[in-house]
CSV table of C-alpha atoms and ligand atoms in Angstrom, one decimal:
chain,number,residue,atom,x,y,z
A,1,MET,CA,37.0,50.3,44.3
A,2,SER,CA,37.2,52.6,46.6
A,3,GLY,CA,36.8,52.4,49.9
A,4,THR,CA,37.2,48.9,51.8
A,5,PRO,CA,35.4,46.2,51.1
A,6,SER,CA,34.0,45.9,54.7
A,7,GLY,CA,32.4,49.1,54.7
A,8,GLU,CA,35.2,50.6,57.5
A,9,PRO,CA,36.1,54.4,56.4
A,10,ASP,CA,39.0,54.4,54.0
A,11,THR,CA,41.6,56.3,55.9
A,12,GLY,CA,44.1,55.5,53.3
A,13,VAL,CA,46.6,54.2,55.4
A,14,PRO,CA,45.8,50.0,56.3
A,15,GLU,CA,46.2,48.9,59.8
A,16,PRO,CA,49.7,47.6,59.5
A,17,ASN,CA,50.4,43.6,60.2
A,18,ARG,CA,47.3,42.5,59.3
A,19,VAL,CA,46.0,41.3,55.4
A,20,SER,CA,42.7,42.8,54.1
A,21,ARG,CA,39.6,41.4,53.7
A,22,ARG,CA,40.6,41.4,49.5
A,23,GLY,CA,43.6,40.0,50.5
A,24,LEU,CA,42.4,36.9,52.2
A,25,PHE,CA,39.7,36.7,48.8
A,26,GLY,CA,42.9,36.0,47.4
A,27,LEU,CA,44.7,33.8,49.4
A,28,LEU,CA,40.9,31.6,50.4
A,29,GLY,CA,38.9,32.4,47.6
A,30,SER,CA,35.4,33.9,47.7
A,31,GLY,CA,33.3,31.5,49.6
A,32,ALA,CA,36.2,30.9,51.7
A,33,VAL,CA,36.0,34.4,52.9
A,34,GLY,CA,32.9,34.4,53.8
A,35,LEU,CA,32.8,30.9,55.2
A,36,ALA,CA,36.2,32.1,57.7
A,37,VAL,CA,35.2,35.5,58.5
A,38,GLY,CA,31.4,35.2,59.3
A,39,GLY,CA,32.4,31.5,61.3
A,40,ALA,CA,34.2,31.4,64.4
A,41,GLY,CA,37.2,31.8,62.9
A,42,GLY,CA,37.4,34.3,61.3
A,43,ALA,CA,39.1,36.0,63.4
A,44,ALA,CA,42.1,33.6,63.6
A,45,LEU,CA,42.3,34.5,59.8
A,46,ALA,CA,42.0,37.9,59.7
A,47,THR,CA,45.3,38.8,62.1
A,48,ALA,CA,48.7,38.9,61.2
A,49,ALA,CA,50.0,36.8,58.0
A,50,GLY,CA,52.4,34.2,59.4
A,51,ALA,CA,51.9,35.4,63.2
A,52,GLY,CA,51.0,31.6,64.6
A,53,ASN,CA,52.9,29.7,62.6
A,54,PRO,CA,55.3,27.6,64.8
A,55,GLY,CA,56.5,25.4,62.0
A,56,GLY,CA,58.3,28.2,60.2
A,57,SER,CA,62.3,28.5,60.5
A,58,SER,CA,63.9,32.2,60.5
A,59,SER,CA,67.1,30.8,60.4
A,60,GLY,CA,69.0,32.3,57.1
A,61,ALA,CA,66.5,35.2,57.4
A,62,VAL,CA,67.2,38.4,55.3
A,63,PRO,CA,65.3,41.7,57.3
A,64,PHE,CA,62.6,42.8,55.5
A,65,ARG,CA,62.8,46.4,56.8
A,66,GLY,CA,65.5,48.9,56.2
A,67,ALA,CA,66.6,52.2,55.2
A,68,HIS,CA,67.3,50.3,51.8
A,69,GLN,CA,64.9,47.5,50.6
A,70,ALA,CA,67.1,44.2,51.0
A,71,GLY,CA,67.7,42.6,48.0
A,72,ILE,CA,70.2,45.3,46.4
A,73,VAL,CA,73.6,45.1,48.3
A,74,THR,CA,72.8,41.7,49.9
A,75,PRO,CA,75.1,39.0,49.2
A,76,ALA,CA,73.5,37.7,46.0
A,77,GLN,CA,71.5,34.5,46.5
A,78,ASP,CA,71.5,31.4,44.1
A,79,ARG,CA,68.0,31.8,43.0
A,80,LEU,CA,65.9,34.1,40.7
A,81,HIS,CA,62.0,34.2,40.6
A,82,PHE,CA,61.2,37.8,38.9
A,83,ALA,CA,57.8,39.0,38.2
A,84,SER,CA,56.1,41.7,36.6
A,85,PHE,CA,52.8,42.7,37.9
A,86,GLN,CA,49.8,44.5,35.6
A,87,LEU,CA,47.3,46.6,38.0
A,88,LEU,CA,43.6,46.0,36.5
A,89,ARG,CA,41.2,48.3,35.1
A,90,GLY,CA,38.8,49.7,38.0
A,91,VAL,CA,41.4,49.7,40.8
A,92,ASP,CA,41.7,52.5,42.4
A,93,ARG,CA,44.3,54.9,44.5
A,94,ALA,CA,42.9,53.2,48.0
A,95,ALA,CA,43.1,50.0,46.3
A,96,LEU,CA,46.6,50.5,45.2
A,97,ILE,CA,47.5,51.1,49.6
A,98,GLU,CA,45.4,48.1,50.0
A,99,LEU,CA,47.5,46.0,47.8
A,100,LEU,CA,51.3,47.2,48.9
A,101,SER,CA,50.4,47.0,52.6
A,102,ASP,CA,49.0,43.4,52.3
A,103,TRP,CA,51.9,42.3,50.7
A,104,THR,CA,54.2,44.1,53.2
A,105,VAL,CA,52.5,42.0,55.9
A,106,ALA,CA,52.9,38.6,53.7
A,107,ALA,CA,56.5,39.4,52.9
A,108,GLU,CA,57.3,40.3,56.1
A,109,ALA,CA,56.2,36.7,57.0
A,110,LEU,CA,58.0,34.9,53.9
A,111,THR,CA,61.5,36.4,54.6
A,112,ARG,CA,60.8,34.5,58.1
A,113,GLY,CA,60.0,31.6,56.4
A,114,ALA,CA,56.9,31.8,57.7
A,115,GLU,CA,53.5,30.3,56.3
A,116,LEU,CA,51.3,33.2,55.3
A,117,GLY,CA,47.7,33.1,57.4
A,118,ALA,CA,46.8,31.7,60.9
A,119,GLY,CA,46.1,28.5,59.6
A,120,GLY,CA,49.3,28.2,57.3
A,121,ALA,CA,49.4,25.5,55.4
A,122,ALA,CA,47.3,22.4,57.0
A,123,SER,CA,45.6,23.9,59.8
A,124,GLY,CA,42.7,26.4,58.6
A,125,PRO,CA,39.4,25.3,58.5
A,126,PRO,CA,39.1,22.1,57.3
A,127,LEU,CA,36.5,23.5,54.4
A,128,ALA,CA,38.7,26.5,53.1
A,129,PRO,CA,41.3,26.4,50.8
A,130,PRO,CA,45.2,26.5,53.0
A,131,SER,CA,46.1,29.9,53.2
A,132,ASP,CA,49.4,29.6,52.4
A,133,THR,CA,50.0,26.8,49.2
A,134,GLY,CA,53.1,24.8,51.3
A,135,GLU,CA,55.4,23.8,49.1
A,136,ALA,CA,58.0,25.7,51.2
A,137,LEU,CA,57.1,24.0,54.7
A,138,GLY,CA,60.2,23.0,55.7
A,139,LEU,CA,62.2,24.9,53.8
A,140,GLY,CA,63.3,27.8,56.4
A,141,ALA,CA,64.1,31.7,55.0
A,142,ALA,CA,66.4,30.6,52.8
A,143,LYS,CA,67.7,34.4,52.8
A,144,LEU,CA,64.7,34.9,50.8
A,145,THR,CA,64.4,38.8,49.9
A,146,LEU,CA,61.4,40.5,48.2
A,147,THR,CA,62.4,43.8,46.6
A,148,PHE,CA,59.1,45.4,45.4
A,149,GLY,CA,59.1,47.9,42.1
A,150,PHE,CA,57.0,51.0,40.6
A,151,GLY,CA,56.9,51.7,36.7
A,152,ARG,CA,56.7,54.9,35.5
A,153,SER,CA,53.2,53.8,34.2
A,154,LEU,CA,52.0,53.9,38.1
A,155,PHE,CA,52.3,57.7,37.6
A,156,GLU,CA,51.2,58.7,34.8
A,157,THR,CA,49.9,55.7,31.8
A,158,LYS,CA,51.0,56.0,27.6
A,159,ASP,CA,47.1,57.3,27.5
A,160,GLY,CA,49.1,60.3,29.7
A,161,GLU,CA,46.3,59.5,32.3
A,162,ASP,CA,46.9,60.0,36.8
A,163,ARG,CA,45.1,56.8,37.9
A,164,PHE,CA,46.4,57.3,41.1
A,165,GLY,CA,47.2,61.1,42.0
A,166,LEU,CA,50.7,60.3,41.8
A,167,ALA,CA,51.5,62.6,38.6
A,168,GLU,CA,53.2,65.3,40.8
A,169,ARG,CA,55.6,62.3,42.3
A,170,LEU,CA,57.1,61.6,39.1
A,171,PRO,CA,61.0,62.0,39.1
A,172,ALA,CA,61.6,63.7,36.4
A,173,GLU,CA,64.2,61.8,35.1
A,174,PHE,CA,61.7,58.5,35.4
A,175,THR,CA,61.5,58.6,31.9
A,176,GLU,CA,60.8,55.1,29.8
A,177,LEU,CA,64.0,53.2,28.4
A,178,PRO,CA,64.7,54.0,24.8
A,179,ALA,CA,65.2,51.8,21.8
A,180,PHE,CA,68.6,50.2,21.8
A,181,ALA,CA,70.1,49.4,18.7
A,182,PHE,CA,69.5,45.6,18.8
A,183,ASP,CA,66.6,45.3,20.5
A,184,LEU,CA,64.2,42.3,19.2
A,185,LEU,CA,61.9,43.4,22.4
A,186,ASP,CA,59.2,41.3,22.9
A,187,SER,CA,56.1,42.8,24.7
A,188,ALA,CA,54.5,39.8,26.0
A,189,THR,CA,58.5,40.3,28.9
A,190,THR,CA,58.6,43.4,28.5
A,191,GLY,CA,57.1,46.4,31.1
A,192,GLY,CA,54.9,46.8,33.9
A,193,ASP,CA,53.1,48.2,36.7
A,194,LEU,CA,54.9,47.0,39.6
A,195,CYS,CA,57.4,44.8,40.1
A,196,ILE,CA,58.8,42.0,42.3
A,197,GLN,CA,62.6,40.4,42.9
A,198,ALA,CA,62.5,37.2,45.1
A,199,CYS,CA,65.6,36.3,45.4
A,200,ALA,CA,66.8,32.7,47.7
A,201,ASP,CA,68.9,30.5,48.3
A,202,ASP,CA,66.1,27.9,47.3
A,203,PRO,CA,64.5,28.0,43.9
A,204,GLN,CA,61.4,26.5,45.6
A,205,VAL,CA,61.3,29.4,48.2
A,206,ALA,CA,61.2,31.9,45.9
A,207,VAL,CA,59.0,30.5,43.3
A,208,HIS,CA,56.3,30.0,46.8
A,209,ALA,CA,56.8,33.9,47.5
A,210,ILE,CA,55.8,35.2,43.8
A,211,ARG,CA,53.3,33.0,44.2
A,212,ASN,CA,51.5,33.6,47.1
A,213,LEU,CA,52.1,37.2,46.6
A,214,SER,CA,50.2,36.8,43.2
A,215,ARG,CA,47.6,35.0,45.2
A,216,ILE,CA,47.0,38.2,47.5
A,217,ALA,CA,47.5,40.3,44.6
A,218,MET,CA,43.8,38.9,42.8
A,219,GLY,CA,41.3,41.2,41.6
A,220,ARG,CA,43.7,44.1,41.8
A,221,ALA,CA,46.7,42.9,40.3
A,222,ARG,CA,47.8,39.8,38.0
A,223,ILE,CA,51.4,38.5,36.8
A,224,ALA,CA,52.3,40.2,33.7
A,225,TRP,CA,55.5,38.2,33.0
A,226,SER,CA,57.8,36.5,35.3
A,227,GLN,CA,61.4,34.8,35.4
A,228,LEU,CA,63.2,31.9,36.8
A,229,GLY,CA,67.2,32.2,37.2
A,230,PHE,CA,68.9,29.3,38.0
A,231,GLY,CA,72.3,31.0,38.9
A,232,ARG,CA,73.7,34.2,39.8
A,233,THR,CA,76.3,36.1,37.2
A,234,SER,CA,77.4,38.9,39.9
A,235,SER,CA,78.9,39.2,42.9
A,236,THR,CA,77.6,41.8,45.6
A,237,SER,CA,79.7,41.1,48.1
A,238,GLN,CA,83.5,40.8,48.6
A,239,SER,CA,83.1,37.8,50.9
A,240,GLN,CA,81.7,36.0,47.5
A,241,ASP,CA,83.4,34.3,44.8
A,242,THR,CA,82.3,35.4,41.6
A,243,PRO,CA,80.2,33.3,39.4
A,244,ARG,CA,79.7,32.1,35.9
A,245,ASN,CA,77.8,33.3,32.9
A,246,LEU,CA,76.7,30.8,30.0
A,247,PHE,CA,79.1,32.4,28.5
A,248,GLY,CA,81.4,30.3,30.5
A,249,PHE,CA,83.1,33.5,31.6
A,250,LYS,CA,83.2,34.7,35.4
A,251,ASP,CA,81.1,37.6,35.8
A,252,GLY,CA,80.1,40.1,38.2
A,253,THR,CA,84.4,40.8,38.9
A,254,ALA,CA,84.2,44.5,38.9
A,255,ASN,CA,80.6,45.3,40.3
A,256,VAL,CA,80.0,47.9,42.8
A,257,MET,CA,80.0,46.1,46.3
A,258,ALA,CA,78.4,45.9,49.2
A,259,GLU,CA,81.6,46.9,51.2
A,260,ASP,CA,82.4,50.0,48.5
A,261,ARG,CA,79.7,52.5,50.8
A,262,GLU,CA,80.9,55.5,49.4
A,263,GLY,CA,80.5,53.6,45.4
A,264,LEU,CA,77.0,52.9,46.8
A,265,ALA,CA,76.2,56.3,47.9
A,266,GLU,CA,77.7,57.9,44.6
A,267,HIS,CA,75.9,55.8,42.0
A,268,ILE,CA,73.4,53.1,43.1
A,269,TRP,CA,71.5,54.9,46.4
A,270,VAL,CA,69.2,58.1,45.2
A,271,PRO,CA,70.4,61.1,47.1
A,272,GLU,CA,68.8,62.8,50.2
A,273,SER,CA,69.3,65.9,48.1
A,274,HIS,CA,66.5,64.5,45.6
A,275,PRO,CA,63.4,66.3,45.2
A,276,GLN,CA,60.9,62.7,45.8
A,277,GLU,CA,61.1,62.3,49.3
A,278,TRP,CA,59.7,58.7,48.4
A,279,LEU,CA,62.6,58.0,46.6
A,280,ARG,CA,65.8,59.0,48.7
A,281,GLY,CA,67.6,56.1,49.9
A,282,GLY,CA,65.8,54.0,46.9
A,283,SER,CA,66.9,53.3,43.4
A,284,TYR,CA,66.1,52.0,39.9
A,285,LEU,CA,66.1,48.8,38.8
A,286,VAL,CA,66.8,47.5,35.3
A,287,ALA,CA,65.8,43.9,33.7
A,288,ARG,CA,66.8,43.1,30.6
A,289,LYS,CA,66.1,39.6,29.1
A,290,ILE,CA,68.6,38.8,27.0
A,291,ALA,CA,68.6,35.5,25.0
A,292,MET,CA,72.4,33.8,24.7
A,293,THR,CA,72.9,32.0,21.2
A,294,ILE,CA,75.1,29.5,23.4
A,295,GLU,CA,75.3,26.8,20.1
A,296,THR,CA,77.0,29.9,18.4
A,297,TRP,CA,79.6,31.1,20.7
A,298,ASP,CA,80.7,27.8,21.3
A,299,ARG,CA,81.9,26.9,18.0
A,300,ALA,CA,84.4,30.1,18.7
A,301,SER,CA,87.9,29.7,19.6
A,302,LEU,CA,89.1,30.2,22.8
A,303,SER,CA,91.3,32.8,22.1
A,304,GLU,CA,88.2,34.5,20.1
A,305,GLN,CA,85.5,34.0,22.9
A,306,GLU,CA,88.3,36.2,25.3
A,307,ARG,CA,89.2,39.1,23.0
A,308,ILE,CA,85.5,39.7,22.8
A,309,VAL,CA,85.2,39.6,26.9
A,310,GLY,CA,87.8,41.5,27.1
A,311,ARG,CA,89.1,39.1,30.1
A,312,THR,CA,91.0,35.5,30.5
A,313,LYS,CA,88.2,32.5,30.5
A,314,GLY,CA,90.0,30.8,33.5
A,315,GLU,CA,90.5,33.2,35.8
A,316,GLY,CA,89.1,36.1,34.5
A,317,GLY,CA,92.4,38.7,34.8
A,318,PRO,CA,91.7,41.2,32.0
A,319,LEU,CA,93.9,40.6,28.8
A,320,SER,CA,95.9,43.7,29.3
A,321,GLY,CA,97.9,41.5,32.2
A,322,GLY,CA,96.9,40.7,35.7
A,323,ALA,CA,94.7,38.8,38.0
A,324,GLU,CA,91.3,39.1,38.3
A,325,PHE,CA,90.6,41.9,40.3
A,326,ASP,CA,93.7,44.1,39.1
A,327,ALA,CA,92.4,47.3,36.8
A,328,PRO,CA,92.9,46.6,32.6
A,329,ASN,CA,95.0,49.0,31.2
A,330,PHE,CA,93.0,50.2,28.1
A,331,GLU,CA,96.7,51.2,26.9
A,332,ALA,CA,98.2,48.2,27.1
A,333,VAL,CA,99.3,46.7,23.2
A,334,SER,CA,99.1,42.9,22.3
A,335,THR,CA,102.8,41.1,21.1
A,336,ALA,CA,100.8,41.3,17.9
A,337,GLY,CA,100.8,44.8,18.1
A,338,GLY,CA,96.9,45.9,18.6
A,339,PRO,CA,95.4,47.1,21.6
A,340,ALA,CA,95.8,44.4,24.1
A,341,ILE,CA,91.5,44.8,25.0
A,342,ALA,CA,90.1,44.9,21.9
A,343,THR,CA,88.4,48.6,20.8
A,344,ASP,CA,85.1,46.2,20.3
A,345,ALA,CA,85.9,44.1,23.6
A,346,HIS,CA,82.8,44.3,25.9
A,347,VAL,CA,84.9,45.3,29.4
A,348,ARG,CA,86.3,48.3,27.5
A,349,LEU,CA,83.2,49.7,26.4
A,350,ALA,CA,81.5,48.9,29.8
A,351,HIS,CA,84.0,49.9,32.0
A,352,PRO,CA,83.5,53.1,33.8
A,353,GLU,CA,86.2,55.2,32.2
A,354,GLN,CA,84.5,54.7,28.9
A,355,ASN,CA,81.1,56.4,30.4
A,356,GLY,CA,81.7,59.6,32.0
A,357,GLY,CA,82.2,57.3,35.5
A,358,ALA,CA,79.7,55.7,34.9
A,359,ARG,CA,78.9,52.5,37.8
A,360,MET,CA,76.5,50.4,38.1
A,361,LEU,CA,75.2,47.5,40.5
A,362,ARG,CA,74.8,44.5,38.6
A,363,ARG,CA,72.7,41.0,39.7
A,364,GLY,CA,71.4,39.2,37.0
A,365,TYR,CA,70.8,35.2,36.7
A,366,ASN,CA,70.9,32.7,34.3
A,367,TYR,CA,68.3,31.1,32.6
A,368,VAL,CA,67.2,28.6,30.7
A,369,ASP,CA,63.6,28.5,29.1
A,370,GLY,CA,63.6,25.0,27.5
A,371,SER,CA,64.8,24.4,24.1
A,372,ASN,CA,63.4,25.4,20.8
A,373,PRO,CA,62.3,22.4,18.0
A,374,LEU,CA,66.1,22.8,16.5
A,375,GLY,CA,67.5,21.2,19.5
A,376,GLN,CA,68.9,25.0,20.4
A,377,LEU,CA,68.4,26.3,24.8
A,378,GLY,CA,66.2,28.6,25.3
A,379,ALA,CA,69.2,30.2,27.1
A,380,GLY,CA,70.5,33.7,28.1
A,381,LEU,CA,71.2,36.9,31.1
A,382,PHE,CA,68.5,37.8,32.8
A,383,PHE,CA,70.2,41.0,33.4
A,384,ILE,CA,69.4,43.3,36.5
A,385,SER,CA,71.3,46.7,37.7
A,386,PHE,CA,70.8,48.9,39.8
A,387,GLN,CA,71.4,52.7,39.3
A,388,LYS,CA,70.5,55.9,41.3
A,389,ASP,CA,69.6,57.4,37.6
A,390,PRO,CA,68.2,55.3,34.7
A,391,ALA,CA,70.7,57.6,32.7
A,392,THR,CA,73.6,55.3,33.7
A,393,PHE,CA,71.8,52.3,32.2
A,394,VAL,CA,71.3,53.6,28.9
A,395,ARG,CA,74.6,55.5,28.5
A,396,VAL,CA,76.4,52.1,29.6
A,397,GLN,CA,74.0,50.2,27.1
A,398,GLN,CA,74.6,52.8,24.1
A,399,SER,CA,77.6,51.9,24.4
A,400,LEU,CA,77.5,48.6,24.5
A,401,LYS,CA,76.1,49.3,20.4
A,402,ALA,CA,79.9,48.2,19.3
A,403,ASP,CA,80.2,45.5,21.6
A,404,SER,CA,81.5,42.4,19.4
A,405,MET,CA,79.5,40.4,22.0
A,406,ASN,CA,76.4,41.6,20.3
A,407,GLU,CA,77.2,38.9,17.7
A,408,TYR,CA,75.4,36.5,20.0
A,409,LEU,CA,72.6,38.4,22.2
A,410,ARG,CA,69.0,39.4,21.4
A,411,HIS,CA,67.8,42.0,23.9
A,412,VAL,CA,63.9,40.1,23.9
A,413,GLY,CA,62.6,41.4,27.3
A,414,SER,CA,62.8,44.7,29.1
A,415,GLY,CA,61.6,46.9,32.4
A,416,LEU,CA,62.3,49.5,34.5
A,417,TRP,CA,61.0,50.1,37.5
A,418,ALA,CA,61.8,53.2,40.4
A,419,ILE,CA,62.7,51.4,43.5
A,420,PRO,CA,61.7,53.0,46.7
A,421,ARG,CA,63.6,53.5,50.0
A,422,GLY,CA,63.4,50.6,52.4
A,423,ILE,CA,60.4,51.0,55.8
A,424,SER,CA,60.5,51.2,58.9
A,425,PRO,CA,58.2,49.3,61.5
A,426,GLY,CA,54.6,49.9,60.9
A,427,GLU,CA,54.8,51.2,57.4
A,428,TYR,CA,53.9,49.9,54.5
A,429,VAL,CA,56.4,49.0,50.8
A,430,GLY,CA,56.4,52.8,49.0
A,431,GLN,CA,54.6,53.9,52.1
A,432,ALA,CA,56.2,57.7,51.4
A,433,LEU,CA,54.9,58.4,48.2
A,434,PHE,CA,51.5,58.4,49.1
A,435,THR,CA,51.4,60.2,52.4
A,436,LYS,CA,54.9,62.7,52.1
A,437,SER,CA,54.6,65.6,50.5
A,438,ALA,CA,57.0,66.0,47.9
B,501,HEM,C1,74.7,38.7,27.7
B,501,HEM,C2,74.9,39.6,28.0
B,501,HEM,C3,76.0,40.1,28.6
B,501,HEM,C4,76.6,39.5,29.4
B,501,HEM,C5,77.5,37.6,28.6
B,501,HEM,C6,78.0,40.0,30.0
B,501,HEM,C7,78.7,39.6,30.8
B,501,HEM,C8,80.1,40.4,31.2
B,501,HEM,C9,81.4,39.6,31.6
B,501,HEM,C10,82.0,38.2,31.4
B,501,HEM,C11,82.2,40.6,32.1
B,501,HEM,C12,83.5,40.9,32.8
B,501,HEM,C13,83.7,40.8,34.1
B,501,HEM,C14,82.7,41.7,35.4
B,501,HEM,O1,83.6,42.6,35.4
B,501,HEM,O2,81.7,41.2,35.6
B,501,HEM,C15,81.1,41.6,32.2
B,501,HEM,C16,81.4,43.3,33.1
B,501,HEM,C17,80.7,44.3,32.4
B,501,HEM,N1,79.2,44.0,32.2
B,501,HEM,FE1,78.2,42.8,31.2
B,501,HEM,N2,77.5,40.7,30.3
B,501,HEM,C18,76.4,41.3,29.5
B,501,HEM,C19,75.7,42.2,29.7
B,501,HEM,C20,76.1,43.8,29.7
B,501,HEM,C21,74.8,44.9,29.9
B,501,HEM,C22,73.3,44.9,29.2
B,501,HEM,C23,75.5,45.5,30.5
B,501,HEM,C24,75.1,46.9,30.3
B,501,HEM,C25,74.4,47.7,30.2
B,501,HEM,C26,76.7,45.4,31.1
B,501,HEM,C27,77.7,45.7,31.7
B,501,HEM,C28,79.0,45.4,32.0
B,501,HEM,C29,79.6,46.1,33.1
B,501,HEM,C30,79.6,48.1,33.9
B,501,HEM,C31,81.1,45.2,33.6
B,501,HEM,C32,82.2,46.1,34.0
B,501,HEM,C33,83.0,47.1,33.1
B,501,HEM,C34,84.3,47.0,34.2
B,501,HEM,O3,83.9,48.2,34.8
B,501,HEM,O4,85.3,46.6,34.0
B,501,HEM,N3,76.6,44.3,30.7
B,501,HEM,N4,79.9,41.8,31.6
């Protein structure tokens, strides 16, 4: 699959602001590309995605380009559509670059709230499928962010193959997550070559983005699995109220927030001293699909629920006393004589004090995937965390082995992706991985 489909010489650096012919193929369908490119409307269709869209609304738009990718410290939006992609057999380095370039052009339009393709959803050639699927028309940008990640398999497959000539760019710390106690991982919701985290304040905007990015990927990558999330379970800015998870508890109180620049530099962003240039200013994303047996949880008493979490259910203050944002005191003793925050309470075991100072930025979402024949909800937390080194997550998750909350949890999906730094004007997502020296 090397070389451009149009027969032009392959420089490895696609033209910025232009969807490749192969990307158009996904948007329009094979017959329509021939019709459109060969016909009078061809030039217009091949121009920048969304460039001619008069109907899009950029109000509520989050800039797509910047030093870091958006969707990490961006105040957590209300909705999620997370997708893991598998690259198809036969896709080579040039095709991968072309895909990332096409995704960049489209992501820029989508995050502006613009339609894809010059003809958008309803103004293109009548005999071709519309280049934009249309369901986000009139919904605006809705604070959409698209965060792109690279799986370890991009650098080395399970069989040790270097498919894309990237093996020398593999960061030393980028190892697969180990198996954890109580893992019940389903391969159908685990891993992937690439990931896209789409977050927005409107669910249809997030779904529209993943749907259209998936169309553009046609012939190069397919969605391996995806997950919808309907309620954020973290604050990533002090300007936000703390939301609640499906256990009914405030979640995201003790998080690394956007305002904590020192904390972000120390724990979340890959430092400038990192040997791999492409990853400096980036991060690592861990996703865990955690099923919660909420019917059993709902039968636990209030005091038992609070004992398990280590915080009060109402205000979210630590059981050692104080208000929500007061620091927990793990030495404090309860009136009954034992530790005020139980030794197997979630917040004790997850706290940096118990984990050599390790901190992460949590950005997860509640989900409900329907219900089973017994009438139980397929509910849970789609946990997402960002950290400068996957070892941080591993350390905390290993500490949680003793967590009394485990009785109500099953980790059923998992993934780890390197998040390249943000991009400057004219660059495509992850460009430094393919162009700069290590
Ligand atoms: C469904 C599973 C989970 C639920 C329901 C849950 C719930 C909570 C709640 C209610 C809090 C207290 C409020 C807060 O500080 O945000 C909390 C804190 C925390 N959780 Fe979880 N959590 C889950 C899984 C995880 C996992 C898998 C990790 C990481 C491996 C994790 C890491 C943390 C951390 C680091 C804190 C803050 C601890 C502190 O500094 O006080 N949680 N979680």
